Amino acid sequence: MSDVTSGRTGRVVVLVLPEVNLLDLGGPVQVFDAAAHLGGCYRLEYVAETGGVRSAQGLELAGLQALAATQAGPGDLVLVPGPRLTGSDRLVSSAAVRWLRDAYDAGARVASVCSGAAALGEAGLLDGRACTTHWSLTGAMRERYPAARVREAALYVHDGRISTSAGISSGIDLALSLVERDHGPELAAAVARELVLYLRRDGDAAQISPFLRYRDHVQPAVHRVQDHLAQNLDAPHSLDELAAVAHLSPRGLTRAFTTATGITPLAYQRRLRLERARALLTDTDLTVETVAARCGFRDARQLRRLVTASFGIPPSRLRTQSRPAG
């Protein structure tokens, strides 16, 4: 397991800067809060230089922990929501810059939303890294932090223990992506459903998990069937059984499911099983026979055939290609 995902504490330390934008703060925070209520074991803390901060929208935020009395360390996630930048030479206070650098040096992950990337830049955390920010700031970012590899047209970018996101609402996408990295696509999908979010992902991502891809709808009957399939991948399912879960007729379920997702319930089931099989093959040492059983395939032969057809390589090569040599 890499240093990106190992040793997580579940602690999310939110650095609240003066003139913070409320959506930059509230959107990602609500994602982590919803994930915590759904079993994701996140704990939110809020720190600032002073006990109170005025937001860019005029709301006073009080009861914040003192920056000087708070330390972030290995496995913690430091979240920096974007402030309204004034254009002065000093974008972020020297105390906040030192605190961020110390947190990263101690082993924390650091993520920024929108203009929060400027705080990371001031701390030198973007040097040599791919990153992104609000579209209106990318030119200024390149000028001020020439060692950073600033990307445009990306919702968010992960580079080692540093994550950055584009403007405003993309902080929600970043937070969902971090939840997915920490706890898997099922929890990220559950959070998105809870918050009635349309799931979006970085267009450069190599693959969007089917646990997430077909959830951008608000049809509760279809969501019930999707939940049932995801939670019972190793069991056989008939169309009649799934229709009963949805409280629809078999024909009604097929019509509703296809309208909402673009594929049939049984095609969706197969994609979930293949994605789970891919994860087990690449992340565990389970035998192909055991993986087939856990994912609801008839036998190892069927799994080998479907994996080869879907991913272009057999399970053995899928497993070896995903692991570093040595």
Tab-separated table of C-alpha atoms in Angstrom:
chain	number	residue	atom	x	y	z
A	1	MET	CA	0.000	0.000	0.000
A	2	SER	CA	1.392	3.424	-0.944
A	3	ASP	CA	1.971	6.376	1.332
A	4	VAL	CA	-1.051	8.004	-0.291
A	5	THR	CA	-3.505	5.550	1.235
A	6	SER	CA	-1.741	3.863	4.138
A	7	GLY	CA	-1.908	4.872	7.788
A	8	ARG	CA	-4.981	7.107	7.573
A	9	THR	CA	-6.223	8.533	10.872
A	10	GLY	CA	-9.590	9.812	9.687
A	11	ARG	CA	-8.739	13.246	11.114
A	12	VAL	CA	-9.546	16.134	8.750
A	13	VAL	CA	-7.989	19.398	9.902
A	14	VAL	CA	-9.578	22.342	8.073
A	15	LEU	CA	-7.364	25.418	7.851
A	16	VAL	CA	-9.785	28.369	7.813
A	17	LEU	CA	-8.106	31.392	6.261
A	18	PRO	CA	-9.411	34.979	6.457
A	19	GLU	CA	-11.985	35.772	3.742
A	20	VAL	CA	-12.647	32.074	3.164
A	21	ASN	CA	-15.322	31.351	0.561
A	22	LEU	CA	-18.221	29.555	2.219
A	23	LEU	CA	-18.865	27.003	-0.530
A	24	ASP	CA	-15.166	26.146	-0.676
A	25	LEU	CA	-15.451	25.377	3.036
A	26	GLY	CA	-18.969	23.956	3.378
A	27	GLY	CA	-19.069	21.687	0.308
A	28	PRO	CA	-16.068	19.451	1.068
A	29	VAL	CA	-16.759	19.522	4.810
A	30	GLN	CA	-20.283	18.226	4.262
A	31	VAL	CA	-18.920	15.388	2.111
A	32	PHE	CA	-16.625	14.249	4.938
A	33	ASP	CA	-19.398	14.711	7.508
A	34	ALA	CA	-21.813	12.596	5.442
A	35	ALA	CA	-19.113	9.967	4.970
A	36	ALA	CA	-18.583	9.872	8.739
A	37	HIS	CA	-22.298	9.273	9.331
A	38	LEU	CA	-22.206	6.468	6.757
A	39	GLY	CA	-19.313	4.672	8.436
A	40	GLY	CA	-16.273	6.496	7.078
A	41	CYS	CA	-14.804	7.405	10.510
A	42	TYR	CA	-13.824	10.987	9.639
A	43	ARG	CA	-13.333	13.545	12.430
A	44	LEU	CA	-13.435	17.223	11.510
A	45	GLU	CA	-11.420	19.926	13.268
A	46	TYR	CA	-11.185	23.610	12.349
A	47	VAL	CA	-8.083	25.717	12.913
A	48	ALA	CA	-7.203	29.355	12.300
A	49	GLU	CA	-4.716	31.947	13.486
A	50	THR	CA	-7.420	33.461	15.668
A	51	GLY	CA	-10.538	32.030	17.256
A	52	GLY	CA	-12.770	33.829	14.778
A	53	VAL	CA	-12.616	34.415	11.018
A	54	ARG	CA	-14.819	36.526	8.769
A	55	SER	CA	-15.787	34.758	5.556
A	56	ALA	CA	-15.737	36.406	2.139
A	57	GLN	CA	-19.521	36.413	2.249
A	58	GLY	CA	-19.638	38.241	5.595
A	59	LEU	CA	-20.487	35.339	7.898
A	60	GLU	CA	-18.426	35.326	11.104
A	61	LEU	CA	-16.972	31.906	11.976
A	62	ALA	CA	-16.143	31.450	15.651
A	63	GLY	CA	-14.850	28.783	18.033
A	64	LEU	CA	-11.912	27.786	15.830
A	65	GLN	CA	-8.899	26.035	17.329
A	66	ALA	CA	-5.710	28.067	17.550
A	67	LEU	CA	-3.229	27.325	14.809
A	68	ALA	CA	-0.285	27.491	17.188
A	69	ALA	CA	-1.852	24.874	19.469
A	70	THR	CA	-2.727	22.378	16.736
A	71	GLN	CA	-0.457	19.907	14.978
A	72	ALA	CA	-1.263	17.712	12.004
A	73	GLY	CA	0.769	14.581	11.491
A	74	PRO	CA	1.045	11.235	9.721
A	75	GLY	CA	-2.230	10.022	8.248
A	76	ASP	CA	-4.103	13.286	8.886
A	77	LEU	CA	-5.713	15.207	6.042
A	78	VAL	CA	-5.254	18.986	6.025
A	79	LEU	CA	-7.932	20.745	3.968
A	80	VAL	CA	-7.424	24.331	2.789
A	81	PRO	CA	-10.633	25.941	1.457
A	82	GLY	CA	-10.040	28.887	-0.850
A	83	PRO	CA	-10.025	32.458	0.435
A	84	ARG	CA	-10.881	35.574	-1.517
A	85	LEU	CA	-7.432	36.757	-2.578
A	86	THR	CA	-6.727	40.469	-2.304
A	87	GLY	CA	-3.916	40.696	-4.849
A	88	SER	CA	-1.371	41.838	-2.272
A	89	ASP	CA	2.146	40.460	-2.198
A	90	ARG	CA	1.395	38.444	0.932
A	91	LEU	CA	-1.381	36.061	-0.088
A	92	VAL	CA	-1.256	33.969	3.086
A	93	SER	CA	0.202	34.776	6.487
A	94	SER	CA	3.666	33.503	7.339
A	95	ALA	CA	2.206	31.608	10.322
A	96	ALA	CA	-0.208	29.676	8.076
A	97	VAL	CA	2.593	28.957	5.587
A	98	ARG	CA	4.872	27.579	8.315
A	99	TRP	CA	2.055	25.506	9.794
A	100	LEU	CA	1.219	23.962	6.416
A	101	ARG	CA	4.840	23.139	5.674
A	102	ASP	CA	5.272	21.591	9.124
A	103	ALA	CA	2.100	19.498	8.674
A	104	TYR	CA	3.313	18.140	5.359
A	105	ASP	CA	6.807	17.474	6.663
A	106	ALA	CA	5.237	15.556	9.564
A	107	GLY	CA	3.465	13.221	7.107
A	108	ALA	CA	0.019	14.769	6.654
A	109	ARG	CA	-1.832	14.790	3.351
A	110	VAL	CA	-2.723	18.291	2.156
A	111	ALA	CA	-5.655	19.200	-0.108
A	112	SER	CA	-6.730	22.617	-1.368
A	113	VAL	CA	-9.946	23.929	-2.843
A	114	CYS	CA	-9.872	26.633	-5.513
A	115	SER	CA	-7.659	29.566	-4.426
A	116	GLY	CA	-6.506	27.534	-1.418
A	117	ALA	CA	-3.800	26.298	-3.798
A	118	ALA	CA	-2.066	29.641	-3.213
A	119	ALA	CA	-1.430	28.642	0.405
A	120	LEU	CA	0.211	25.425	-0.806
A	121	GLY	CA	2.243	27.387	-3.327
A	122	GLU	CA	3.456	29.828	-0.689
A	123	ALA	CA	4.533	26.858	1.437
A	124	GLY	CA	6.520	25.395	-1.470
A	125	LEU	CA	4.336	22.284	-1.545
A	126	LEU	CA	3.536	22.609	-5.260
A	127	ASP	CA	7.142	22.683	-6.468
A	128	GLY	CA	7.614	19.947	-9.057
A	129	ARG	CA	4.019	18.776	-8.654
A	130	ALA	CA	1.004	18.656	-10.934
A	131	CYS	CA	-1.766	20.845	-9.534
A	132	THR	CA	-4.792	22.912	-10.472
A	133	THR	CA	-6.839	25.872	-9.237
A	134	HIS	CA	-9.664	28.159	-10.352
A	135	TRP	CA	-9.511	28.853	-14.093
A	136	SER	CA	-9.043	32.600	-13.489
A	137	LEU	CA	-5.928	31.983	-11.354
A	138	THR	CA	-3.951	29.496	-13.457
A	139	GLY	CA	-1.908	32.179	-15.225
A	140	ALA	CA	-1.032	33.939	-11.982
A	141	MET	CA	-0.172	30.586	-10.383
A	142	ARG	CA	2.291	29.794	-13.169
A	143	GLU	CA	3.925	33.187	-12.738
A	144	ARG	CA	4.188	33.094	-8.953
A	145	TYR	CA	5.104	29.395	-8.641
A	146	PRO	CA	7.122	28.569	-11.778
A	147	ALA	CA	8.224	25.205	-10.342
A	148	ALA	CA	4.594	24.027	-10.098
A	149	ARG	CA	3.047	22.144	-13.020
A	150	VAL	CA	-0.294	23.937	-13.158
A	151	ARG	CA	-2.971	22.127	-15.148
A	152	GLU	CA	-6.103	23.592	-16.679
A	153	ALA	CA	-9.374	21.801	-17.489
A	154	ALA	CA	-9.062	19.427	-14.538
A	155	LEU	CA	-11.560	19.202	-11.707
A	156	TYR	CA	-8.865	18.025	-9.325
A	157	VAL	CA	-5.350	16.621	-9.350
A	158	HIS	CA	-3.677	14.170	-6.971
A	159	ASP	CA	0.120	14.157	-6.858
A	160	GLY	CA	1.477	12.094	-3.994
A	161	ARG	CA	0.222	13.508	-0.697
A	162	ILE	CA	-0.815	16.781	-2.338
A	163	SER	CA	-4.274	17.239	-3.869
A	164	THR	CA	-5.687	20.383	-5.476
A	165	SER	CA	-9.039	21.221	-7.032
A	166	ALA	CA	-10.389	23.796	-9.449
A	167	GLY	CA	-13.015	26.414	-8.740
A	168	ILE	CA	-15.587	26.462	-5.954
A	169	SER	CA	-17.906	23.434	-6.378
A	170	SER	CA	-15.096	21.183	-7.603
A	171	GLY	CA	-14.030	20.976	-3.955
A	172	ILE	CA	-16.973	18.617	-3.550
A	173	ASP	CA	-15.602	16.451	-6.356
A	174	LEU	CA	-12.188	16.472	-4.694
A	175	ALA	CA	-13.672	15.454	-1.341
A	176	LEU	CA	-15.631	12.618	-2.968
A	177	SER	CA	-12.458	11.454	-4.667
A	178	LEU	CA	-10.602	11.434	-1.336
A	179	VAL	CA	-13.434	9.455	0.281
A	180	GLU	CA	-13.224	6.979	-2.600
A	181	ARG	CA	-9.457	6.665	-2.122
A	182	ASP	CA	-9.839	6.160	1.623
A	183	HIS	CA	-12.858	3.865	1.756
A	184	GLY	CA	-13.714	2.700	-1.755
A	185	PRO	CA	-16.278	3.619	-4.408
A	186	GLU	CA	-19.267	2.197	-2.531
A	187	LEU	CA	-18.987	4.755	0.282
A	188	ALA	CA	-18.307	7.601	-2.171
A	189	ALA	CA	-21.442	6.625	-4.092
A	190	ALA	CA	-23.464	6.455	-0.866
A	191	VAL	CA	-22.284	9.955	0.099
A	192	ALA	CA	-23.175	11.307	-3.335
A	193	ARG	CA	-26.662	9.814	-3.060
A	194	GLU	CA	-27.107	11.222	0.443
A	195	LEU	CA	-26.174	14.717	-0.754
A	196	VAL	CA	-28.066	14.382	-4.078
A	197	LEU	CA	-24.875	15.047	-6.018
A	198	TYR	CA	-24.245	14.509	-9.684
A	199	LEU	CA	-21.039	12.472	-9.701
A	200	ARG	CA	-18.260	13.985	-11.781
A	201	ARG	CA	-14.693	12.852	-12.178
A	202	ASP	CA	-11.496	14.217	-13.692
A	203	GLY	CA	-11.594	13.626	-17.438
A	204	ASP	CA	-8.004	12.394	-17.330
A	205	ALA	CA	-8.883	9.521	-14.983
A	206	ALA	CA	-7.972	6.190	-16.545
A	207	GLN	CA	-11.164	4.527	-15.409
A	208	ILE	CA	-14.327	5.575	-13.620
A	209	SER	CA	-15.556	2.848	-11.315
A	210	PRO	CA	-18.949	1.387	-12.308
A	211	PHE	CA	-19.872	1.667	-8.622
A	212	LEU	CA	-19.969	5.416	-9.325
A	213	ARG	CA	-20.530	5.809	-13.055
A	214	TYR	CA	-24.219	4.901	-13.156
A	215	ARG	CA	-25.351	6.817	-10.063
A	216	ASP	CA	-26.007	10.240	-11.614
A	217	HIS	CA	-29.795	9.995	-11.316
A	218	VAL	CA	-32.470	10.483	-8.648
A	219	GLN	CA	-34.615	7.380	-9.184
A	220	PRO	CA	-35.022	5.752	-5.726
A	221	ALA	CA	-36.259	2.424	-7.107
A	222	VAL	CA	-33.195	2.110	-9.315
A	223	HIS	CA	-30.893	3.136	-6.445
A	224	ARG	CA	-32.429	0.367	-4.291
A	225	VAL	CA	-31.601	-2.218	-6.924
A	226	GLN	CA	-28.086	-0.830	-7.377
A	227	ASP	CA	-27.518	-0.976	-3.602
A	228	HIS	CA	-28.857	-4.530	-3.450
A	229	LEU	CA	-26.572	-5.705	-6.246
A	230	ALA	CA	-23.495	-3.963	-4.815
A	231	GLN	CA	-24.070	-5.485	-1.379
A	232	ASN	CA	-24.712	-9.002	-2.674
A	233	LEU	CA	-22.285	-9.482	-5.541
A	234	ASP	CA	-21.616	-13.131	-4.737
A	235	ALA	CA	-25.282	-14.153	-4.924
A	236	PRO	CA	-27.317	-15.037	-8.027
A	237	HIS	CA	-30.070	-12.568	-8.913
A	238	SER	CA	-33.108	-12.990	-11.144
A	239	LEU	CA	-34.956	-10.133	-12.771
A	240	ASP	CA	-38.043	-11.054	-10.735
A	241	GLU	CA	-36.071	-10.756	-7.481
A	242	LEU	CA	-34.636	-7.364	-8.459
A	243	ALA	CA	-38.085	-6.157	-9.512
A	244	ALA	CA	-39.369	-7.052	-6.050
A	245	VAL	CA	-36.582	-4.986	-4.470
A	246	ALA	CA	-37.616	-2.033	-6.637
A	247	HIS	CA	-41.350	-2.613	-6.052
A	248	LEU	CA	-41.849	-2.674	-9.802
A	249	SER	CA	-42.774	-5.275	-12.391
A	250	PRO	CA	-39.840	-6.905	-14.221
A	251	ARG	CA	-40.712	-4.958	-17.343
A	252	GLY	CA	-41.093	-1.741	-15.337
A	253	LEU	CA	-37.730	-2.244	-13.664
A	254	THR	CA	-35.936	-2.875	-16.948
A	255	ARG	CA	-37.482	0.257	-18.440
A	256	ALA	CA	-36.731	2.435	-15.383
A	257	PHE	CA	-33.189	1.080	-14.952
A	258	THR	CA	-32.298	1.503	-18.621
A	259	THR	CA	-33.721	5.031	-18.686
A	260	ALA	CA	-31.749	6.040	-15.574
A	261	THR	CA	-28.417	4.347	-16.358
A	262	GLY	CA	-28.363	3.452	-20.041
A	263	ILE	CA	-27.834	-0.282	-19.350
A	264	THR	CA	-29.935	-3.186	-18.066
A	265	PRO	CA	-29.854	-4.413	-14.437
A	266	LEU	CA	-28.022	-7.613	-15.367
A	267	ALA	CA	-25.444	-5.732	-17.466
A	268	TYR	CA	-24.887	-3.441	-14.490
A	269	GLN	CA	-24.459	-6.463	-12.211
A	270	ARG	CA	-21.771	-7.885	-14.502
A	271	ARG	CA	-19.856	-4.592	-14.536
A	272	LEU	CA	-19.913	-4.431	-10.734
A	273	ARG	CA	-18.663	-8.012	-10.485
A	274	LEU	CA	-15.855	-7.359	-12.930
A	275	GLU	CA	-14.784	-4.213	-11.086
A	276	ARG	CA	-14.753	-6.049	-7.750
A	277	ALA	CA	-12.810	-8.908	-9.347
A	278	ARG	CA	-10.277	-6.444	-10.766
A	279	ALA	CA	-9.798	-4.900	-7.314
A	280	LEU	CA	-9.358	-8.285	-5.619
A	281	LEU	CA	-6.938	-9.489	-8.268
A	282	THR	CA	-4.768	-6.378	-8.054
A	283	ASP	CA	-4.969	-5.693	-4.307
A	284	THR	CA	-4.951	-9.192	-2.768
A	285	ASP	CA	-3.271	-12.571	-3.200
A	286	LEU	CA	-6.558	-14.493	-3.356
A	287	THR	CA	-6.653	-17.291	-5.906
A	288	VAL	CA	-8.613	-16.786	-9.106
A	289	GLU	CA	-11.039	-19.467	-7.890
A	290	THR	CA	-11.682	-17.564	-4.646
A	291	VAL	CA	-12.092	-14.258	-6.475
A	292	ALA	CA	-14.590	-15.855	-8.839
A	293	ALA	CA	-16.637	-17.175	-5.906
A	294	ARG	CA	-16.584	-13.862	-4.037
A	295	CYS	CA	-17.738	-11.953	-7.092
A	296	GLY	CA	-20.570	-14.296	-8.082
A	297	PHE	CA	-19.023	-15.848	-11.177
A	298	ARG	CA	-19.874	-19.436	-12.024
A	299	ASP	CA	-16.247	-20.566	-11.846
A	300	ALA	CA	-12.665	-19.434	-12.484
A	301	ARG	CA	-12.971	-20.248	-16.164
A	302	GLN	CA	-15.859	-17.807	-16.597
A	303	LEU	CA	-13.943	-15.143	-14.657
A	304	ARG	CA	-10.833	-15.578	-16.824
A	305	ARG	CA	-12.888	-15.312	-19.997
A	306	LEU	CA	-14.766	-12.174	-18.924
A	307	VAL	CA	-11.703	-10.426	-17.459
A	308	THR	CA	-9.774	-11.033	-20.676
A	309	ALA	CA	-12.663	-9.770	-22.787
A	310	SER	CA	-13.187	-6.654	-20.630
A	311	PHE	CA	-9.623	-5.605	-19.756
A	312	GLY	CA	-7.718	-7.080	-22.690
A	313	ILE	CA	-5.443	-9.238	-20.520
A	314	PRO	CA	-6.007	-12.379	-18.421
A	315	PRO	CA	-6.203	-12.230	-14.595
A	316	SER	CA	-2.581	-13.331	-14.176
A	317	ARG	CA	-1.245	-10.405	-16.217
A	318	LEU	CA	-3.725	-7.971	-14.655
A	319	ARG	CA	-2.302	-8.945	-11.281
A	320	THR	CA	1.390	-8.676	-12.204
A	321	GLN	CA	1.041	-5.426	-14.164
A	322	SER	CA	-0.572	-3.661	-11.194
A	323	ARG	CA	2.278	-4.394	-8.786
A	324	PRO	CA	5.737	-2.890	-8.682
A	325	ALA	CA	8.629	-5.164	-9.474
A	326	GLY	CA	10.854	-6.417	-6.682
